PDB file of C-alpha atoms in Angstrom:
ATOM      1  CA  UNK A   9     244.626 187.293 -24.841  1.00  0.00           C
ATOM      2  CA  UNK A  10     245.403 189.387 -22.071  1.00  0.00           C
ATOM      3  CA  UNK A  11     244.739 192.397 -24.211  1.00  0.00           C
ATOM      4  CA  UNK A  12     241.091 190.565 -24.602  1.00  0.00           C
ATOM      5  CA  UNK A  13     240.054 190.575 -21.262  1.00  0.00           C
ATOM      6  CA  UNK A  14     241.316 193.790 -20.852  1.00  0.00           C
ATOM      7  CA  UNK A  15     238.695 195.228 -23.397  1.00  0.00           C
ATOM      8  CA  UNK A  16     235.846 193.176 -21.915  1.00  0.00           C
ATOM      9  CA  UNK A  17     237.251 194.519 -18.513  1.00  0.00           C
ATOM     10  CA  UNK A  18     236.575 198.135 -19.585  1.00  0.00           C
ATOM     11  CA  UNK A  19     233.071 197.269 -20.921  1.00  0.00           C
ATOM     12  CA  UNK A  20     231.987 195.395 -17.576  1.00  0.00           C
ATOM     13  CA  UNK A  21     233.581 197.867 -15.526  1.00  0.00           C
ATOM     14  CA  UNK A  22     236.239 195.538 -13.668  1.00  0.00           C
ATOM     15  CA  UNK A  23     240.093 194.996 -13.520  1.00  0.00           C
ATOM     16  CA  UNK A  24     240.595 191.682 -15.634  1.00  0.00           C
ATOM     17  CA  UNK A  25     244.466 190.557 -15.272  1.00  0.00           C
ATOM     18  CA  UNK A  26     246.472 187.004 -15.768  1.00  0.00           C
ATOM     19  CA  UNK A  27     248.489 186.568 -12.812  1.00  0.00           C
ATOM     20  CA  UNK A  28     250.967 183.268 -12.615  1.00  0.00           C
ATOM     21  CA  UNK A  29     248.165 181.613 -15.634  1.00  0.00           C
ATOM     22  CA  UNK A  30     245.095 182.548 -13.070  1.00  0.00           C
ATOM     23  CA  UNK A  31     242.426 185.230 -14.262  1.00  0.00           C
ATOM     24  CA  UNK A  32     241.979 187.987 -11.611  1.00  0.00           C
ATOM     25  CA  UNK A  33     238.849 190.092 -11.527  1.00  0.00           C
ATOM     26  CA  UNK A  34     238.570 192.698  -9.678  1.00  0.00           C
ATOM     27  CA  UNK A  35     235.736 195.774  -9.992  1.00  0.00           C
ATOM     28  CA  UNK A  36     237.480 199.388 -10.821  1.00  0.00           C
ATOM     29  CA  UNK A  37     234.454 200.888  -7.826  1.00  0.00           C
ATOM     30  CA  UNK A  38     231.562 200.339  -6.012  1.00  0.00           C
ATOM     31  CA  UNK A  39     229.300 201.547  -8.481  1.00  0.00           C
ATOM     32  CA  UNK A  40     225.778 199.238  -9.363  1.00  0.00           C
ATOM     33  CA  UNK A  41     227.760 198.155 -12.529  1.00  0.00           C
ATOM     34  CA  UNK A  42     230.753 196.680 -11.189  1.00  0.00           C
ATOM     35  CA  UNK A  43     228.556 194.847  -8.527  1.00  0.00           C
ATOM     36  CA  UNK A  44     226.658 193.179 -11.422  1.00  0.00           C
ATOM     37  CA  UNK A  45     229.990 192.478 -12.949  1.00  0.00           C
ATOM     38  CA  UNK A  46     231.702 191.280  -9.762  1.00  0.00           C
ATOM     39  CA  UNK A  47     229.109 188.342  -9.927  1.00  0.00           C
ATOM     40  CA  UNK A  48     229.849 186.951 -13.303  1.00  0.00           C
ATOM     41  CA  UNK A  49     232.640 184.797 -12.386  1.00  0.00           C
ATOM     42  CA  UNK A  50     231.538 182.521  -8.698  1.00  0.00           C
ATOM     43  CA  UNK A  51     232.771 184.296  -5.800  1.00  0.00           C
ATOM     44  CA  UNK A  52     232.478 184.422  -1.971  1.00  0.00           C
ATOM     45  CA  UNK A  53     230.032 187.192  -2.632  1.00  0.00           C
ATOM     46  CA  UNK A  54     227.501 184.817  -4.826  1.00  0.00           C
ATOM     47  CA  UNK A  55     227.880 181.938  -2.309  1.00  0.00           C
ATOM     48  CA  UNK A  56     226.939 184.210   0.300  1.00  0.00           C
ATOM     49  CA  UNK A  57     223.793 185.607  -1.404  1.00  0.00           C
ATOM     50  CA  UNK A  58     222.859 182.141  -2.751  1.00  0.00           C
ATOM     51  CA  UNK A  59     222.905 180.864   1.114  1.00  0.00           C
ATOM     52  CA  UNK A  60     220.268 179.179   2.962  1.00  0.00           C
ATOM     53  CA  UNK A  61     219.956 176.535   5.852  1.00  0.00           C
ATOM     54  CA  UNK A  62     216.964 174.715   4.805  1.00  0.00           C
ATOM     55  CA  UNK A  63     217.411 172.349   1.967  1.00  0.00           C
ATOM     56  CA  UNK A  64     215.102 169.373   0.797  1.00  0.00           C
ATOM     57  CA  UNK A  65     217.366 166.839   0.713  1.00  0.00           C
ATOM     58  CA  UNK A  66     217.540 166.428   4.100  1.00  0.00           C
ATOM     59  CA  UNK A  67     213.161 166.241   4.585  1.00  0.00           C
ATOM     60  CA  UNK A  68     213.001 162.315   4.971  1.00  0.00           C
ATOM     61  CA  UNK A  69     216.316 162.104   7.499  1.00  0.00           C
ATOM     62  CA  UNK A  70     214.521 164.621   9.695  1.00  0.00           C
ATOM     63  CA  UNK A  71     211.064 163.177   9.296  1.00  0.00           C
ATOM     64  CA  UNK A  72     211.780 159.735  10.310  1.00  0.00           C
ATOM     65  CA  UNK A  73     213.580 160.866  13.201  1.00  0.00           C
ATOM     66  CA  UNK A  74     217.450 160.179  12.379  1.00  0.00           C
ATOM     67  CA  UNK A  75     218.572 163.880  12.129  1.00  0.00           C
ATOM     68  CA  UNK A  76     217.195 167.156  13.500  1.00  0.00           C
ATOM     69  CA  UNK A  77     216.501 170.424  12.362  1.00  0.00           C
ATOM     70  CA  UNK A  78     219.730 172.036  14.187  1.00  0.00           C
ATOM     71  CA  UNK A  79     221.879 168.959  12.207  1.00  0.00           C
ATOM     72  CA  UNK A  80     220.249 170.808   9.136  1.00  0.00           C
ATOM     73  CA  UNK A  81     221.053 174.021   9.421  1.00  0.00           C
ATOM     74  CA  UNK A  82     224.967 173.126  11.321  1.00  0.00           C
ATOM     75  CA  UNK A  83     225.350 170.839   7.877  1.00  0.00           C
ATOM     76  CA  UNK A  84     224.413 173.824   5.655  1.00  0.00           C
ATOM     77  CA  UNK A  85     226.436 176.330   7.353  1.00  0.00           C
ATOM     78  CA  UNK A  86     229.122 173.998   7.268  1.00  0.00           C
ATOM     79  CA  UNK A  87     229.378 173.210   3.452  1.00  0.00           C
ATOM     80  CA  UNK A  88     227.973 176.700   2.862  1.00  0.00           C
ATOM     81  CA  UNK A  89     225.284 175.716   0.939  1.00  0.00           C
ATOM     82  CA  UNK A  90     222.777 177.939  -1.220  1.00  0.00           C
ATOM     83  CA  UNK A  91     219.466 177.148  -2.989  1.00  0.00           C
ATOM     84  CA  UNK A  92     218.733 177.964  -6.522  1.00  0.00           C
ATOM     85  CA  UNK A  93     215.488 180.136  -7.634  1.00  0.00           C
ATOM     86  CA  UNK A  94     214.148 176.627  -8.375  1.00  0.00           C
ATOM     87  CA  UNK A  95     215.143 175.774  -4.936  1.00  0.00           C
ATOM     88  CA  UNK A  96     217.211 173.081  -5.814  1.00  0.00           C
ATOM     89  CA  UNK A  97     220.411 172.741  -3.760  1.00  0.00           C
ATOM     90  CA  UNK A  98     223.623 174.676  -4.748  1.00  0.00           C
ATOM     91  CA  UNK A  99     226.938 172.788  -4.020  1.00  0.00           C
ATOM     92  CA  UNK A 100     230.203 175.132  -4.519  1.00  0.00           C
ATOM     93  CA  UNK A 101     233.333 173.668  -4.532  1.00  0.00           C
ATOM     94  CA  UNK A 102     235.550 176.059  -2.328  1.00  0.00           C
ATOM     95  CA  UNK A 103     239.422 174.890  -2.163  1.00  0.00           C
ATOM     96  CA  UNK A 104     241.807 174.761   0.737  1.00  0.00           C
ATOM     97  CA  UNK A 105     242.326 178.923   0.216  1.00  0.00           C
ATOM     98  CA  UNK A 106     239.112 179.864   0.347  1.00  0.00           C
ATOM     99  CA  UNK A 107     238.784 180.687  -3.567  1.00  0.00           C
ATOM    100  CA  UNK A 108     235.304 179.206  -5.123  1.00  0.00           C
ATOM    101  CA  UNK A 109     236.191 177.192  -8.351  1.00  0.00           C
ATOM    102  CA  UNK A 110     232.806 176.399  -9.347  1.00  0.00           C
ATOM    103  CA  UNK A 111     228.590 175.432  -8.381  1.00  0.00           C
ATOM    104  CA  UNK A 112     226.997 172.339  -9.088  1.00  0.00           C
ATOM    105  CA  UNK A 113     223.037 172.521  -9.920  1.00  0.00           C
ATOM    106  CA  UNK A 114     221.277 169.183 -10.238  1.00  0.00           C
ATOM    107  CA  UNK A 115     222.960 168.040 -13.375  1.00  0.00           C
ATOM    108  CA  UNK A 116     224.777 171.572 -14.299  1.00  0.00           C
ATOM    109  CA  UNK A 117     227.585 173.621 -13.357  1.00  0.00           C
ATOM    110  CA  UNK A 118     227.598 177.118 -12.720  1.00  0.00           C
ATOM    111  CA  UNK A 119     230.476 177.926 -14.775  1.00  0.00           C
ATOM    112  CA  UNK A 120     228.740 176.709 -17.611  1.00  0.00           C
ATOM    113  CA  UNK A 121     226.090 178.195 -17.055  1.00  0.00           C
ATOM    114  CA  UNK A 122     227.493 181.400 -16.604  1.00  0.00           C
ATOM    115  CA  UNK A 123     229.598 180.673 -19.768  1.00  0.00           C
ATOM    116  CA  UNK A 124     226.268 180.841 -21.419  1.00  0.00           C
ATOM    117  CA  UNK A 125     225.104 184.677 -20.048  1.00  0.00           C
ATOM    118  CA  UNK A 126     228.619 186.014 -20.780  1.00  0.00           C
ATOM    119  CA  UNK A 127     230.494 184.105 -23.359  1.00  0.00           C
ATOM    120  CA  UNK A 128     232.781 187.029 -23.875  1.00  0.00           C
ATOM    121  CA  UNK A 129     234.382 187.135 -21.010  1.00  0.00           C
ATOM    122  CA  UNK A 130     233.611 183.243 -19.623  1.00  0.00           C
ATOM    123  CA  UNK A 131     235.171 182.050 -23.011  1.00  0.00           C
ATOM    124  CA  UNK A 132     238.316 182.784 -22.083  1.00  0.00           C
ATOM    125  CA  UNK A 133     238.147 181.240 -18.556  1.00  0.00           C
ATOM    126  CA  UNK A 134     237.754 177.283 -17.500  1.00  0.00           C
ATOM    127  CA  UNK A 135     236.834 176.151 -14.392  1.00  0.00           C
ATOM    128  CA  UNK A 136     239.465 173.915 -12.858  1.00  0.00           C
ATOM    129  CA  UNK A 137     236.995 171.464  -9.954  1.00  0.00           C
ATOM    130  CA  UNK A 138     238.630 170.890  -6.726  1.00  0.00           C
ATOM    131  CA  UNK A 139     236.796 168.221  -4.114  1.00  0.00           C
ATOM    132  CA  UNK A 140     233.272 169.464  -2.880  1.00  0.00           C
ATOM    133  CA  UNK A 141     234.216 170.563   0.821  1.00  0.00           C
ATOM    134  CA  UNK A 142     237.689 170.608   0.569  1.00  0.00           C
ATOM    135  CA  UNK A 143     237.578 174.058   2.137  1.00  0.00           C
ATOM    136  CA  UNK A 144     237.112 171.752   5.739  1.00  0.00           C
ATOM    137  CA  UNK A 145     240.234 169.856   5.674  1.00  0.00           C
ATOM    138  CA  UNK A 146     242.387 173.286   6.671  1.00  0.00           C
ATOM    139  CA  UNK A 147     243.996 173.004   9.907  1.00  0.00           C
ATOM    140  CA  UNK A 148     242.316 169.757  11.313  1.00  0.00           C
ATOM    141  CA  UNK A 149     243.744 166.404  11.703  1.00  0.00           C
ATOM    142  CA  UNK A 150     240.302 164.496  10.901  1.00  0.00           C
ATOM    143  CA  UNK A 151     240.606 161.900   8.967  1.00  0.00           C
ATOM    144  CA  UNK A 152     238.944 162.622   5.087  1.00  0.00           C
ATOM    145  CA  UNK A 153     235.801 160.488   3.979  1.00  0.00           C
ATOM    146  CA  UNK A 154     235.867 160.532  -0.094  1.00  0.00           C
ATOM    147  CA  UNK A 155     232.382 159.699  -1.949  1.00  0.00           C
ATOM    148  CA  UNK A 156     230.623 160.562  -5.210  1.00  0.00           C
ATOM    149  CA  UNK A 157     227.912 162.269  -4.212  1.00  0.00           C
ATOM    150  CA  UNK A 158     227.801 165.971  -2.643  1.00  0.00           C
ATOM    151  CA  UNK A 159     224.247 164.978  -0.931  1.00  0.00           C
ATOM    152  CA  UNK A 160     225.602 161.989   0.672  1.00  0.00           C
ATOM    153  CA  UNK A 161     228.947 163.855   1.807  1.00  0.00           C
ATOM    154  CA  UNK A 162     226.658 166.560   3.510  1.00  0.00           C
ATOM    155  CA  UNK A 163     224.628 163.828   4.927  1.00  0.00           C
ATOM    156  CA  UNK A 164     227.402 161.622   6.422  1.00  0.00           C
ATOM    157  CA  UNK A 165     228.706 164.256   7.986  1.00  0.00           C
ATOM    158  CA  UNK A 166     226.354 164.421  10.808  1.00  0.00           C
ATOM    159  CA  UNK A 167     225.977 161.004  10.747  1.00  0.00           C
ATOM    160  CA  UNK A 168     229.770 160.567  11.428  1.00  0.00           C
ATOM    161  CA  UNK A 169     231.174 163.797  12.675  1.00  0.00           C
ATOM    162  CA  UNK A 170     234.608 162.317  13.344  1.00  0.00           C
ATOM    163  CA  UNK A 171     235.561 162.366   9.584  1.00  0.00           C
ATOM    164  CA  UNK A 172     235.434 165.344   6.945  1.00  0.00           C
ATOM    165  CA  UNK A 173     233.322 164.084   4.168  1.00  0.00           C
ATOM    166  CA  UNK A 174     234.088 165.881   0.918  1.00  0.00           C
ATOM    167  CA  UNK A 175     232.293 164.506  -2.726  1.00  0.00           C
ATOM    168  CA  UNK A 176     233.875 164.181  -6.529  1.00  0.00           C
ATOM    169  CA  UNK A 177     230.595 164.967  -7.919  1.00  0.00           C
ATOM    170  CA  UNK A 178     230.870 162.672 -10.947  1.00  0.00           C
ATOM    171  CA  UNK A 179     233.454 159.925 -11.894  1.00  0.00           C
ATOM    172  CA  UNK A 180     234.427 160.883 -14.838  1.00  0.00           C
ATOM    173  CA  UNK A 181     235.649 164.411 -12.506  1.00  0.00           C
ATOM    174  CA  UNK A 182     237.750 162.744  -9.970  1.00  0.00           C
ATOM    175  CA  UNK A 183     241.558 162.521 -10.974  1.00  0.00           C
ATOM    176  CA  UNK A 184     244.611 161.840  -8.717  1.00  0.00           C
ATOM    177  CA  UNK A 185     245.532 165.466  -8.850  1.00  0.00           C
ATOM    178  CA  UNK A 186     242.557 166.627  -6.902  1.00  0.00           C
ATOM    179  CA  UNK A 187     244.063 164.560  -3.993  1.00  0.00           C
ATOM    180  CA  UNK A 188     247.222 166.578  -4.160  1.00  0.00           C
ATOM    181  CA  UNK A 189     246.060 169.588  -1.386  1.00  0.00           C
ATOM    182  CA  UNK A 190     244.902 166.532   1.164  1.00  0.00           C
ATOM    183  CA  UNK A 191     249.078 165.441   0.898  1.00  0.00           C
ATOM    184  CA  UNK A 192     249.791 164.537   4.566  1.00  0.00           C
ATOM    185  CA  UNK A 193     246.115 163.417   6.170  1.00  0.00           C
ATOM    186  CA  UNK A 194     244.318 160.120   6.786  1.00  0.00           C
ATOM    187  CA  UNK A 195     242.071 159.609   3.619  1.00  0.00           C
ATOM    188  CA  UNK A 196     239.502 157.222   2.695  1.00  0.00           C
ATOM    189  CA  UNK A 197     237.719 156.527  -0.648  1.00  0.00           C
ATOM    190  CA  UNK A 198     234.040 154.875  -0.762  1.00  0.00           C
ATOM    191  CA  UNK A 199     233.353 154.716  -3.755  1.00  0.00           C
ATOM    192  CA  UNK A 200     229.818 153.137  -5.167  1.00  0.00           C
ATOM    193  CA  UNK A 201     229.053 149.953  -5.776  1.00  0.00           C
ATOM    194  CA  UNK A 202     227.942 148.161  -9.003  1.00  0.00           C
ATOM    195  CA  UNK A 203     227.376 144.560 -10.500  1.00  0.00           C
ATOM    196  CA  UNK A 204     231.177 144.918 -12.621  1.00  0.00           C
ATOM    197  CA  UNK A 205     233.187 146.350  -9.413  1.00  0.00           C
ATOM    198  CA  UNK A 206     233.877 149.080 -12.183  1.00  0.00           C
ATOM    199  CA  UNK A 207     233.276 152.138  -9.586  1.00  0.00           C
ATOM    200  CA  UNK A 208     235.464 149.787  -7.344  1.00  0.00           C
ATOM    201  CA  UNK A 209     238.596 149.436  -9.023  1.00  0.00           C
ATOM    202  CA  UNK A 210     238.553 152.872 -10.620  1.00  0.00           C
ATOM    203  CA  UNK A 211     239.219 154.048  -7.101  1.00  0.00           C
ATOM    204  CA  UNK A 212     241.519 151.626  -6.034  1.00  0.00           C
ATOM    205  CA  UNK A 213     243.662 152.728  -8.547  1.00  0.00           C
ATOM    206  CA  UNK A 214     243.648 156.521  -7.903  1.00  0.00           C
ATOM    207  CA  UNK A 215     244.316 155.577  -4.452  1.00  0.00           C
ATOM    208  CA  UNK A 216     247.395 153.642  -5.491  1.00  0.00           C
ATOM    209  CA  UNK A 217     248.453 156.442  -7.953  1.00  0.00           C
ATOM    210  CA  UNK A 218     247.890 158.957  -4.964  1.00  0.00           C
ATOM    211  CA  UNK A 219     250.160 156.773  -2.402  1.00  0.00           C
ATOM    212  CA  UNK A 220     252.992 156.966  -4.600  1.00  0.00           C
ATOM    213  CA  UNK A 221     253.245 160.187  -5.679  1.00  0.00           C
ATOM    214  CA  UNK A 222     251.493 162.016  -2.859  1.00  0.00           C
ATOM    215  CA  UNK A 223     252.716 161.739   1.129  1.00  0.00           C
ATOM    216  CA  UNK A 224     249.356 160.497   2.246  1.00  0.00           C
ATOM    217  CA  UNK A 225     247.629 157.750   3.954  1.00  0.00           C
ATOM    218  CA  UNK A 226     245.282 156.839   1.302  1.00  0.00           C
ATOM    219  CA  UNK A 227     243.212 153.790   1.190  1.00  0.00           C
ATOM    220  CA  UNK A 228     239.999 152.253  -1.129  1.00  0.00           C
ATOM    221  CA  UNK A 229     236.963 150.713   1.072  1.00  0.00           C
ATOM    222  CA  UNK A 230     235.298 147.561   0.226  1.00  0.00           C
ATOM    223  CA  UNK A 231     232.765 148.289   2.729  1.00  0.00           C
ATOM    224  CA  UNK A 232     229.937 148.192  -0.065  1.00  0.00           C
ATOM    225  CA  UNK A 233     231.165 145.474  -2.295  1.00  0.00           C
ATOM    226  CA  UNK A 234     231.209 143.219   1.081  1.00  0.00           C
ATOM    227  CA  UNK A 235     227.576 144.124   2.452  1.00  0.00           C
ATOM    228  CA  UNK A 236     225.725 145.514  -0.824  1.00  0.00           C
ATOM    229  CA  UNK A 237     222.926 143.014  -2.383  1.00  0.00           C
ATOM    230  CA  UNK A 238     223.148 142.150  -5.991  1.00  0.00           C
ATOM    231  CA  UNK A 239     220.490 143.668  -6.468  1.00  0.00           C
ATOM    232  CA  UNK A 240     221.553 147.182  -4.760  1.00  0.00           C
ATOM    233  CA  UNK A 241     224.711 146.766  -6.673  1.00  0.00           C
ATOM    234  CA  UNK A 242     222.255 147.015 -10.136  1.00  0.00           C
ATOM    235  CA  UNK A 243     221.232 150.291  -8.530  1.00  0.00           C
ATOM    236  CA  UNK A 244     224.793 151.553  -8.107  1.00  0.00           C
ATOM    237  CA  UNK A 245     223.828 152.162  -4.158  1.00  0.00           C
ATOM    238  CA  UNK A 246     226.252 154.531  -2.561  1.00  0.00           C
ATOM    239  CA  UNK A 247     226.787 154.244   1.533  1.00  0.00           C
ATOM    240  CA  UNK A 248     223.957 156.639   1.976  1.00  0.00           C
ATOM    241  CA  UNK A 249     221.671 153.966   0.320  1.00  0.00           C
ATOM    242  CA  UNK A 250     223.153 151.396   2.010  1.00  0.00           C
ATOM    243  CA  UNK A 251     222.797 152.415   5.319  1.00  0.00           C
ATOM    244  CA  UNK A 252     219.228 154.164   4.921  1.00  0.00           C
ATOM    245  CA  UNK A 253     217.891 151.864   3.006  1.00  0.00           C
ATOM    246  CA  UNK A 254     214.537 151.981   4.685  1.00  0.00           C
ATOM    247  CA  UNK A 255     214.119 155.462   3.488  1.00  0.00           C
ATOM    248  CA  UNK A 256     212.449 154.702   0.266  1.00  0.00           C
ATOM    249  CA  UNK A 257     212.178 158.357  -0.892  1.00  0.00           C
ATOM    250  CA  UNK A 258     215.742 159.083  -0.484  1.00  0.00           C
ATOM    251  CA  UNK A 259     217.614 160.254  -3.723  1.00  0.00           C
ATOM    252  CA  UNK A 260     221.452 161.104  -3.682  1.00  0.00           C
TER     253      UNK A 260
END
């Protein structure tokens, strides 16, 4: 295999190694090939030209008065956010090091999509997803805020600056091992609500899981399944919808 990426190395104009079971890439010079090339697999370099401070997510929270432009662009900066040529939001998940394992694009992933452009290379590599902001938690003694969705994380955390909110994305993508690099901090799971408590007890037992294998303060909130309506539970509500509700054209 590693002879593999060697080959497509040579053809793309980059270094392509396995170090320790990770793929390394790096470009052989600065030529305008291996600058193409350095973008195929997400980097600090593509977050950084995908950046931007003014997303629409945040248009009814600023228009009815509850956050500010500034709260905007600090939230953006913060998460390092970037905007599609569609100009829909980009959410990378960077890890605790720094190192960018992958984008999420309203319902697609970067590393898929890239997979797509350059299945030669990208067929060989898998992205392993880490928590959306985990890249905060370094260094701080914050407690950690755990939801679902990457919107509400960025949201909440101008809301309530005291935490670091981070996201899982989707369900089906949070597993106890993404809890592992948050191994001696406060942390606390919302997860959404529903009409089954499915969401509920899914999370209550990672955060079990997590306590005994992990050192960690880890606990699941019943915030929502004590104050959520039935009927907000038939939406699935998250605590974004919960406590905007008023804001009828909020989506997250």
């Amino acid at each position: 295999m590693q002879a593999t990426f060697k080959n497509v190395g040579e053809e793309l104009g980059l270094n392509i190694s396995v170090v320790n079971d990770e793929l390394c890439v790096q470009p052989k010079d600065p030529s305008a090939a291996a600058e193409e090339a350095a973008f195929i697999i997400p980097t600090k370099r593509m977050v950084e030209k995908c950046r931007c401070n003014e997303l629409d997510f945040f248009r009814p929270f600023i228009e009815a008065g509850l956050l500010t432009t500034a709260q905007m662009h600090s939230a953006c900066e913060r998460y390092m956010l970037g905007r599609s040529r569609k100009g829909l939001p980009i959410f990378w998940m960077i890890d605790e090091m720094g190192a960018v394992h992958d984008g999420h694009i309203d319902n697609q992933w970067v590393s898929v999509m890239l997979r797509r452009r350059n299945p030669k290379l990208l067929d060989c590599w898998h992205a392993k997803h880490c928590l959306f902001g985990l890249h905060l938690t370094v260094d701080t003694e914050k407690p950690i805020a755990i939801v679902e969705s990457e919107k509400s994380a960025v949201l909440l955390s101008e809301f309530y600056p005291e935490c670091h909110w981070l996201a899982t994305v989707y369900p089906v993508n949070f597993t106890i091992d993404q809890l592992e690099p948050l191994q001696g901090k406060t942390v606390t799971l919302f997860p959404r609500t529903d009409s089954t408590m499915t969401s509920y007890l899914a999370w209550q037992e990672i955060a079990e899981q997590a306590k005994n294998a992990y050192y960690m303060d880890i606990s699941c909130s019943d915030f929502l399944e004590r104050h959520a309506t039935a009927e907000q539970k038939e939406r699935k509500i998250d605590l974004v919808g919960l406590l905007f509700k008023s804001l009828r054209s909020l989506r997250v």
